[in-house]
XYZ file of C-alpha atoms in Angstrom:
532
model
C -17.938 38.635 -52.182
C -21.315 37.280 -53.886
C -23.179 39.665 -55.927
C -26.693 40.776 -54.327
C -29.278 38.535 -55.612
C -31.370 40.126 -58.181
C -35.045 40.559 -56.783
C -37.705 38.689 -57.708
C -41.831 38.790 -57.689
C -42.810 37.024 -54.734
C -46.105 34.661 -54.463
C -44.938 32.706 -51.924
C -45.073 33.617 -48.167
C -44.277 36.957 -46.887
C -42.419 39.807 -49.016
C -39.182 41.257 -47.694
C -37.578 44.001 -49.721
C -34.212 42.975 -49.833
C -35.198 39.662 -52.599
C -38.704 41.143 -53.556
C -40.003 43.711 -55.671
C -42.868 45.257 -53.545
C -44.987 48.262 -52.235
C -44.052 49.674 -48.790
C -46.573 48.397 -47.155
C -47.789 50.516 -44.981
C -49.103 52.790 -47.720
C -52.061 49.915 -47.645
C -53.042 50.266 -44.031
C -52.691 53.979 -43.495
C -54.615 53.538 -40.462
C -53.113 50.918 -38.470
C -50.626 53.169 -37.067
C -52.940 55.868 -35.516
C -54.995 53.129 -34.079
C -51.936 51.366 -32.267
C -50.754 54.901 -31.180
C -54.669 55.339 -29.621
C -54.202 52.178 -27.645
C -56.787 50.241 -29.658
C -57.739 46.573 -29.845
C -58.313 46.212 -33.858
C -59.042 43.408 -36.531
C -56.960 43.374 -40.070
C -58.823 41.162 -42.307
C -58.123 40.252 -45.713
C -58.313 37.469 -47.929
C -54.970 34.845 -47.969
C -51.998 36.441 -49.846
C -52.804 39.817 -50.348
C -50.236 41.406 -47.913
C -51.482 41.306 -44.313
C -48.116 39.371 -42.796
C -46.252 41.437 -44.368
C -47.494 44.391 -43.472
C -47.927 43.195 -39.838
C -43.967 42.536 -39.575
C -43.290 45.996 -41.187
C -45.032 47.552 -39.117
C -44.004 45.918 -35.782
C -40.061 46.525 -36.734
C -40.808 50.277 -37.421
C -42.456 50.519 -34.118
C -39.459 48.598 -32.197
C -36.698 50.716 -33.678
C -38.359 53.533 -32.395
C -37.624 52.609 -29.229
C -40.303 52.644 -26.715
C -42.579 49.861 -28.120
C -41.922 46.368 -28.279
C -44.152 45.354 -30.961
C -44.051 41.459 -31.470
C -45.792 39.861 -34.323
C -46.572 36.188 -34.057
C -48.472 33.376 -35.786
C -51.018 31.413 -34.012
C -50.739 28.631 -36.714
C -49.720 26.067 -34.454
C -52.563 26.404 -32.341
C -54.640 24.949 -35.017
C -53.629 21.603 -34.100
C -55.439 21.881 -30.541
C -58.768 22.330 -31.821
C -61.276 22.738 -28.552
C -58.137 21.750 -26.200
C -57.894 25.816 -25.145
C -54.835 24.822 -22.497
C -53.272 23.316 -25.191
C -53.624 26.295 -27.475
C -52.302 28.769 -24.390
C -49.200 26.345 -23.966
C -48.724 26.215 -28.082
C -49.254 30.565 -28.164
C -46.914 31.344 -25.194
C -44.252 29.206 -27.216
C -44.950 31.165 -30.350
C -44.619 34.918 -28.092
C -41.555 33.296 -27.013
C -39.607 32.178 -29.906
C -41.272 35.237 -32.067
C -39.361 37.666 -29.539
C -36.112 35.824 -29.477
C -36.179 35.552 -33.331
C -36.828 39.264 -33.468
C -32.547 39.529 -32.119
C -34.925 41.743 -29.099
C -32.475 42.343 -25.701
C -33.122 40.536 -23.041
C -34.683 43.236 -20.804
C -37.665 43.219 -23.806
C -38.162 39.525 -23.970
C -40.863 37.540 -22.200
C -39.612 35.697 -18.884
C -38.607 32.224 -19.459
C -40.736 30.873 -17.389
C -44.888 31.581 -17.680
C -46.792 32.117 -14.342
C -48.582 28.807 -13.597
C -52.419 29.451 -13.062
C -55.563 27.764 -14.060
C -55.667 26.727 -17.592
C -58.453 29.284 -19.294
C -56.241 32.030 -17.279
C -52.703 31.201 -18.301
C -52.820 32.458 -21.712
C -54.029 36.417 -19.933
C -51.893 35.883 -16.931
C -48.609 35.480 -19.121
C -49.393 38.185 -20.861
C -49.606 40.421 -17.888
C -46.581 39.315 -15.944
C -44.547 40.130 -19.394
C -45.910 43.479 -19.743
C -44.910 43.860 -15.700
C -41.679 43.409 -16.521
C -41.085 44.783 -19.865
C -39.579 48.707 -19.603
C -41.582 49.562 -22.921
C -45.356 49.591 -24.244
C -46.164 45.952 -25.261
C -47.887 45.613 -28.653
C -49.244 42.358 -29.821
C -49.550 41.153 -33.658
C -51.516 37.822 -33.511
C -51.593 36.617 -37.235
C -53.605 34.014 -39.122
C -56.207 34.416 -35.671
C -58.835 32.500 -37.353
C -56.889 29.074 -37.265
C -57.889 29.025 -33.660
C -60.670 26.623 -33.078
C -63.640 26.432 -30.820
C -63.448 26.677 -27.493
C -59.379 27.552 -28.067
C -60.844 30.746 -29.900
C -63.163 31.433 -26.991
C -60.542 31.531 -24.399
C -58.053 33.211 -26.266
C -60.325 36.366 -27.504
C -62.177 36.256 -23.938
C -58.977 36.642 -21.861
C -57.765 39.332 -24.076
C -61.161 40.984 -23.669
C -60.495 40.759 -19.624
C -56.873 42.224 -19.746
C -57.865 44.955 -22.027
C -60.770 45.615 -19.762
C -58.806 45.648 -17.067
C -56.532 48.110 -18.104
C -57.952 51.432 -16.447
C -57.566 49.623 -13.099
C -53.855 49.409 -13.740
C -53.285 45.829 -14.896
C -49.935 45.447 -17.053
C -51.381 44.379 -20.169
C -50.632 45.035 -24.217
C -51.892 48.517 -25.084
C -52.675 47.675 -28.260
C -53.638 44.315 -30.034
C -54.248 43.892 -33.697
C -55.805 40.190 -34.672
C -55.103 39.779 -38.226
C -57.082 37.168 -40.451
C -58.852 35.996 -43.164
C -62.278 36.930 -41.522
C -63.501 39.326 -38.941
C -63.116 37.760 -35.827
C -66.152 39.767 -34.351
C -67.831 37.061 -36.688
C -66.785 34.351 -34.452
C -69.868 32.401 -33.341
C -69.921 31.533 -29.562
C -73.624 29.684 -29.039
C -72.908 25.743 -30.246
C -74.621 24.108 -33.173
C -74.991 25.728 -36.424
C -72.430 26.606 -38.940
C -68.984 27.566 -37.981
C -68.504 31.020 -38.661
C -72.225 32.097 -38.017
C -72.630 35.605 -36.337
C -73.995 35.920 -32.625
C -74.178 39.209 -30.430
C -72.693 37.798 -27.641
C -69.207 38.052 -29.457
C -66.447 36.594 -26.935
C -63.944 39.690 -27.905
C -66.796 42.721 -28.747
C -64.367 45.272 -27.489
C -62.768 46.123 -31.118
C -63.013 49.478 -32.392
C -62.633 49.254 -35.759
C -62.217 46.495 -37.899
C -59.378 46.838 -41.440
C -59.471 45.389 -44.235
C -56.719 45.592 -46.354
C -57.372 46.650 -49.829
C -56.000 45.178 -53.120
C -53.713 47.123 -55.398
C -54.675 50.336 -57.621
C -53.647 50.285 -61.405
C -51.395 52.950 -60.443
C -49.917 50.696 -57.331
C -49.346 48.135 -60.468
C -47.415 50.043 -62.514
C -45.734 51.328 -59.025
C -44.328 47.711 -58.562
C -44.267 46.485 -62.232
C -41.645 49.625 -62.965
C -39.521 48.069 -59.748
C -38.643 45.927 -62.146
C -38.117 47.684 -64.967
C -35.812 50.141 -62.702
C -33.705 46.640 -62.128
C -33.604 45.532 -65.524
C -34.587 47.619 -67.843
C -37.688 45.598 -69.087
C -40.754 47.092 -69.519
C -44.085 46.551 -69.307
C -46.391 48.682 -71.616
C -49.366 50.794 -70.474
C -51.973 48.081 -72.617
C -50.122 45.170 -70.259
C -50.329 46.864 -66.808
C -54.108 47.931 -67.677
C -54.874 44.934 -69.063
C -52.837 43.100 -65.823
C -55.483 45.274 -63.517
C -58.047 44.197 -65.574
C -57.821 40.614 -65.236
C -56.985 40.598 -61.581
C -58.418 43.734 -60.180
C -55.599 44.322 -58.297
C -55.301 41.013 -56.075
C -51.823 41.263 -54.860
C -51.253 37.419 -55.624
C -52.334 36.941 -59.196
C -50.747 40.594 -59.739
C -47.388 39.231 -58.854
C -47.751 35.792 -60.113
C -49.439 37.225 -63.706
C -45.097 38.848 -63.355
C -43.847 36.100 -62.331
C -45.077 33.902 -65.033
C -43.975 36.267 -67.888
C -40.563 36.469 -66.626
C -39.374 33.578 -64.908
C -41.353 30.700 -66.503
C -42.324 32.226 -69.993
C -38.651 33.776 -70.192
C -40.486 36.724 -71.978
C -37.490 39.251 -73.281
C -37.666 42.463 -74.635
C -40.936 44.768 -73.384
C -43.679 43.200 -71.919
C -47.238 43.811 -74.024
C -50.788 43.335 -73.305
C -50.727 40.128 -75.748
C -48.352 38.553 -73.761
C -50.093 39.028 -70.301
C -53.486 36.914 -72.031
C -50.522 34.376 -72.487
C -49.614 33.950 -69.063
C -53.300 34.467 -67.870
C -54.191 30.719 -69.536
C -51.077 29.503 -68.379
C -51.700 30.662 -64.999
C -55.328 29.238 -65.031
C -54.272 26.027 -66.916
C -51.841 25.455 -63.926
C -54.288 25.970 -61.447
C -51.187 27.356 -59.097
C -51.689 26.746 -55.040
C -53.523 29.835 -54.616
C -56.350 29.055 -57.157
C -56.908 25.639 -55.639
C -57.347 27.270 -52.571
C -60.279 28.952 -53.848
C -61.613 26.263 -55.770
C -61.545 23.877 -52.774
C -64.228 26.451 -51.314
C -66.726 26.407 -54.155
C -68.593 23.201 -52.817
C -68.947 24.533 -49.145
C -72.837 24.761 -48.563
C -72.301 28.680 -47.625
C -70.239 29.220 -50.579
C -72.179 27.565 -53.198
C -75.155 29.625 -51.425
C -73.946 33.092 -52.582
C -72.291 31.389 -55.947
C -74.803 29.619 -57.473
C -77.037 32.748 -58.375
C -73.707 34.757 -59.609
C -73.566 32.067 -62.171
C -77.263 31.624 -63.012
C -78.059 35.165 -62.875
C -80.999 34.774 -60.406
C -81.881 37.088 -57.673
C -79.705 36.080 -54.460
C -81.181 35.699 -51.042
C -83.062 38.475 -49.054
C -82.620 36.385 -45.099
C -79.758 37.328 -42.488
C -78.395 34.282 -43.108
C -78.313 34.498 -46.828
C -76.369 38.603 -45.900
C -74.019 36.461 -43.161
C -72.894 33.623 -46.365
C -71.912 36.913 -48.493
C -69.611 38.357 -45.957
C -68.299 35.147 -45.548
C -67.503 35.064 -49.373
C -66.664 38.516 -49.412
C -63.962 37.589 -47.035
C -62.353 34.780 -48.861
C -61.918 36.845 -51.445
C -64.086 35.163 -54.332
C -66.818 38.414 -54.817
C -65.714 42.379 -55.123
C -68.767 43.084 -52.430
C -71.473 42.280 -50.500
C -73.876 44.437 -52.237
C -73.042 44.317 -56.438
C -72.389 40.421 -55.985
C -70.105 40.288 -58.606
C -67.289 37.389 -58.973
C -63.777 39.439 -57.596
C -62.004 39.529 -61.205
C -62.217 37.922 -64.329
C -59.726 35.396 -63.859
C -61.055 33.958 -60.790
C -64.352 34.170 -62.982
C -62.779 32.077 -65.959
C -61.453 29.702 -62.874
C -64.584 28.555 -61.365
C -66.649 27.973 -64.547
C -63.723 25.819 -65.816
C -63.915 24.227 -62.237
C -67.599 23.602 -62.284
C -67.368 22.984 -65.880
C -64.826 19.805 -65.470
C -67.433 16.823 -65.456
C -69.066 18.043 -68.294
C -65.861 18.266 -70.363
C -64.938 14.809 -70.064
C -68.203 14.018 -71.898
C -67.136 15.886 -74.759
C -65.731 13.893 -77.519
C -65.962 16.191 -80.453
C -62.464 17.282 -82.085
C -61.165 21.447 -81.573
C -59.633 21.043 -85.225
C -62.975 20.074 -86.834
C -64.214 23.284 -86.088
C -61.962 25.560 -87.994
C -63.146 26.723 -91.189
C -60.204 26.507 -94.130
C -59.487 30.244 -94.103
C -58.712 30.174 -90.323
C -62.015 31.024 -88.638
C -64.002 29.091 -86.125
C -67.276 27.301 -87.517
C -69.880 29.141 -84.801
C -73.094 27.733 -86.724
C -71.281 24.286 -86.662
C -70.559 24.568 -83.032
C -74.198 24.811 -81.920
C -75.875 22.530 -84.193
C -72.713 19.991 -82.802
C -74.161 21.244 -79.308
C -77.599 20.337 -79.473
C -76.451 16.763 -80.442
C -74.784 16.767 -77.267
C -77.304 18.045 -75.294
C -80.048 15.737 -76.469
C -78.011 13.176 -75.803
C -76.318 14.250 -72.321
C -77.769 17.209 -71.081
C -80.518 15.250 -68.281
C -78.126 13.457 -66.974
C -75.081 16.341 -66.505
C -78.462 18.868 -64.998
C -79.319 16.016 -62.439
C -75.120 15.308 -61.628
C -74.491 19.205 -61.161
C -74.133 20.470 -57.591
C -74.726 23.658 -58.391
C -78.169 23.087 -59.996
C -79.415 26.560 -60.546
C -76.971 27.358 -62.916
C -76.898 24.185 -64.246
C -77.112 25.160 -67.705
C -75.191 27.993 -67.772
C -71.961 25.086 -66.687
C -73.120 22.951 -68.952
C -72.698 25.402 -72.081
C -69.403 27.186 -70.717
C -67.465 23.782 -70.456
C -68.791 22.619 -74.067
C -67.324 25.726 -75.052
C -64.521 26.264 -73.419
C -63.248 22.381 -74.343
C -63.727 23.321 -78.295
C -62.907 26.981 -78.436
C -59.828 27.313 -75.679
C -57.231 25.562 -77.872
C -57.309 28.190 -80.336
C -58.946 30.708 -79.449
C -60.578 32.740 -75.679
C -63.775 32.863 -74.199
C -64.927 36.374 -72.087
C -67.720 35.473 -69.654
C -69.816 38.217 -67.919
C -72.380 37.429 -64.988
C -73.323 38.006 -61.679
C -76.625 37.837 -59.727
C -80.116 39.542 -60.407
C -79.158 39.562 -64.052
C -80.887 36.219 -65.550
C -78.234 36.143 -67.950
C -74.686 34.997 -68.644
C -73.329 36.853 -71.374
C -70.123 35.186 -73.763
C -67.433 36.331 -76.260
C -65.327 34.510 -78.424
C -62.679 35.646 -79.384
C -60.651 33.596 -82.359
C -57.242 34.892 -83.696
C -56.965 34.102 -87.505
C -54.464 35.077 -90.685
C -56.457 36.432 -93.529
C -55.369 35.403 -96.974
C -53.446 38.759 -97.416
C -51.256 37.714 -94.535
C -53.115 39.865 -91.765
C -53.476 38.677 -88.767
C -57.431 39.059 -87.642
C -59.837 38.549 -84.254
C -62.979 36.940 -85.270
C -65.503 37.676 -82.411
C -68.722 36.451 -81.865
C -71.285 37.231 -79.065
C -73.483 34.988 -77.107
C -75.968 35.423 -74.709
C -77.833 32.953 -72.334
C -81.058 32.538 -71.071
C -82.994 29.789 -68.753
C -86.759 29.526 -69.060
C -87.924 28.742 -65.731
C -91.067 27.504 -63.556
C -93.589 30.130 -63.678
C -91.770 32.790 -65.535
C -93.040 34.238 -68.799
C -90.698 33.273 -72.348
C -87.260 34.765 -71.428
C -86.503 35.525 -75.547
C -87.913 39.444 -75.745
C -85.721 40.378 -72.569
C -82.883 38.158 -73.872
C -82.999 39.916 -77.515
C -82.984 43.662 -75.498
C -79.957 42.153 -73.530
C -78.182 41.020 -76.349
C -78.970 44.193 -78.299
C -76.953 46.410 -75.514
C -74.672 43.649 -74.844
C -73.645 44.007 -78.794
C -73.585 47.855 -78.946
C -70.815 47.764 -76.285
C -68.692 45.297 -78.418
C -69.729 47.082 -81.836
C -70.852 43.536 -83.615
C -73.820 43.820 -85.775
C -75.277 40.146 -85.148
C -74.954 37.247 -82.302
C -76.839 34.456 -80.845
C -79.317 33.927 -77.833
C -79.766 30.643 -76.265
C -82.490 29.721 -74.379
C -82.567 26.824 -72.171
C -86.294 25.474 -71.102
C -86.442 24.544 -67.620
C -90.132 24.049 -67.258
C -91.966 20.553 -66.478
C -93.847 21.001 -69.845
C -90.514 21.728 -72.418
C -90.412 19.570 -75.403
C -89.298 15.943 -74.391
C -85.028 16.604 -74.579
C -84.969 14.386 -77.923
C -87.136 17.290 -79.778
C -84.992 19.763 -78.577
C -82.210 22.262 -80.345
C -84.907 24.269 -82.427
C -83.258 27.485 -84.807
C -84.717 30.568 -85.298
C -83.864 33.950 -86.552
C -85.569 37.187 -84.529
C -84.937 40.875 -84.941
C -83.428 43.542 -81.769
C -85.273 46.062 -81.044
C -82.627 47.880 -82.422
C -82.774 45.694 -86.017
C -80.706 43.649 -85.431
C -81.125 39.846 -86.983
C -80.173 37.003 -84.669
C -79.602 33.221 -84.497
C -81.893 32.098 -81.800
C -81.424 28.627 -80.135
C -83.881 26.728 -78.066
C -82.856 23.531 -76.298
């Protein structure tokens, strides 16, 4: 007899607990249970891979085996491929409820009939639906996953005949008591009226008969630990305190870098013996050097006009819009996952923070031609002073050109800096960003690991903060030297560097530009000031 196959973290697809180490899911959606028990029409949204699927097929097995539901989960995936064609999309769905239920190992007195009733298309989808529900001896319950990848007029039909049956109930049509739509937005979001963007909101909502709308939240620290000592249970490796804090620092809890930060330690860094904080920043770059699935996912979304929207002033640090339309974008966002909120407007963690600067940052970095190993000093420690002196060259020389080329314009400079940086700095050393809208600043740490002469192993650090001069405003450098003052009292350094990039029509012609100056904190401290 084979041995059980040891368990695994999972970033692929749905979890199941028999070859995954995972959370019981329903200790994330507390709530969905009650509501299906209330006979509720609900929404579970959620950004892709954090959980929903596999909460949704939890969930309806628990409510099978009790015996007087028959809860059927399904994908409506397939559908995608009709686009507008809705009788397509009903044909393509009733398959799906079909083959979902006979998967599912259901007896045949549960299962849909094997033939649908044939009505009008725009009716068949509602009609089936009923004529199951007829038949079957228990309370139907519906899971319709990945919702969203309906299209169009498909989308219209579908929500509007479940709207009908649902409102129809009272007057003692058979039809699902309960129907949970699970997706990556919330499909009260869906926009009805033609023209316009896809996704814009419009009160005449085809399905506005939802109660309450889920969203399913990432993981706590303590939910970390939860499934990180799974593991350690199995194998006796463990991950320290520092790595599972540092683990829910870096990801915030987003169920798929959580489990893929694991996965990378264990199966593709082979890490033995326990797992440290040190480590975890190891499998962070690998993670973001790989750019897995996941990550491109994201990044494919950053040049989507409602996307770059509600990014672009994240990353320059200007105030973000005040319209509805501007508030509808940020939901959007919100729901893919790439911000924490729609209110602090705030990139979701840091490494999806370090992901999009690198990202935007690409063109720029294939302009830079300057060698890493020039910049180290002969005891071990990075040449700062060097660095910016080598990156006012550069920007003489490159910096019009790379402004008018970036798409994200606004924060132009900000890129710019980050991916000269990043291309000098990241082969021996780490770069912390910090920004996010309304704050007219980005703020940077390096951090470089170096062996003293005595054989210690050091962190040099050094703190940089970055301004833009714009149209109309007044000289950023007072605020920026107050900014950088606090910004270096958190990271107890005594000195740093504030650049200031002029954006006006009347800056110095870019050949004259790259000025040094020294300028005192209001707290005392001195600091290397750069103008370019």
């Amino acid at each position: 007899m084979r041995p059980p196959r040891a368990r695994y973290f999972n970033t692929t697809g749905p979890c199941g607990p028999q070859h995954h180490y995972m959370l019981p899911p329903m200790q994330r959606l507390p709530q969905a249970r009650e509501l299906i028990e209330m006979d509720r029409y609900f929404v579970l949204h959620a950004p892709r891979q954090t959980g929903k699927t596999t909460a949704l097929r939890t969930l309806a097995s628990e409510l099978t085996a009790e015996g007087d539901t028959a809860a059927l989960m399904l994908s409506c995936e397939r559908a995608k491929a009709a686009g507008d064609d809705y009788a397509a999309a009903e044909s393509l769905l009733l398959d799906s409820i079909r083959e979902a239920a006979e998967w599912a190992g259901w007896p045949e007195e549960l299962l849909p009939p094997d033939v649908w009733p044939q009505v009008t298309p725009g009716s068949r989808f509602g009609a089936a639906l009923t004529e199951w529900c007829r038949r079957c001896p228990r309370r139907v319950v519906l899971f319709l996953d990945e919702i969203d990848a309906l299209q169009g007029n498909s989308m219209v039909s579908i929500l509007s005949q479940l709207r009908d049956g649902h409102n129809a109930r009272p007057g003692g049509r058979p039809f699902p008591t309960s129907v949970v739509l699970c997706g990556l937005r919330d499909v009260r979001d869906y926009k009805v009226a033609s023209g316009g963007e896809p996704g814009r909101s419009n009160p005449a909502s085809p399905f506005n008969i939802i109660r309450k709308s889920l969203r399913l939240s990432d993981f706590t620290a303590d939910q970390i630990a939860e499934l990180y000592d799974q593991h350690t249970q199995a194998t006796g490796q463990e991950f320290t305190k520092d790595a599972v804090d540092r683990v829910f620092e870096l990801t915030q809890g987003q169920p798929w870098l959580v489990n893929a930060l694991a996965d990378e330690l264990i199966t593709e860094m082979g890490v033995t013996g326990a797992i440290t904080s040190g480590r975890v920043e190891e499998a962070k770059e690998r993670l973001i050097g790989a750019r897995a699935t996941h990550l491109d996912a994201l990044v494919a979304r950053l040049h989507e006009p409602r996307v770059k929207r509600v990014i672009e002033p994240i990353v320059a640090g200007t105030s973000p819009g005040t319209d509805v339309a501007f508030d509808e974008d940020t939901s959007y966002v919100h729901d893919l996952g790439l911000i924490r909120g729609t209110r602090d407007m705030q990139i979701a963690n840091p490494i999806y923070q370090e992901v999009l600067l690198r990202v935007l940052g690409d063109r720029t970095e294939r302009f830079v031609k300057a060698d890493p190993h020039s910049f180290v000093l002969p005891d071990g420690r990075f040449d700062l002073p060097r660095l910016l002196e080598e990156f006012v060259v550069f920007w003489r020389e490159h910096g019009e050109v790379l402004i008018q080329q970036e798409g994200y314009h606004e924060a132009a400079c900000q890129i710019i800096l980050m991916a000269f940086l990043h291309r000098l700095v990241n082969g021996g050393g780490q770069l912390d960003r910090e920004y996010a809208a309304g704050t007219k600043r980005l703020d940077v740490l390096v951090r470089w690991p170096y062996t003293a002469p005595e054989g210690e192993r050091l962190t040099q650090r050094e703190a940089m903060e970055l301004k833009v001069w714009r149209v109309g405003e007044n000289d950023p450098m007072a605020d920026g030297l107050a900014q950088l003052d606090r910004y270096l009292d958190r990271l107890t350094l005594s000195t740093g560097v504030l650049v200031v990039f002029d954006r006006r029509p009347e800056a110095p012609p870019w050949k004259e530009r790259g000025g040094f100056e020294q300028a005192i904190t209001p707290s005392g401290r001195q600091i290397t000031v750069l103008r370019v």
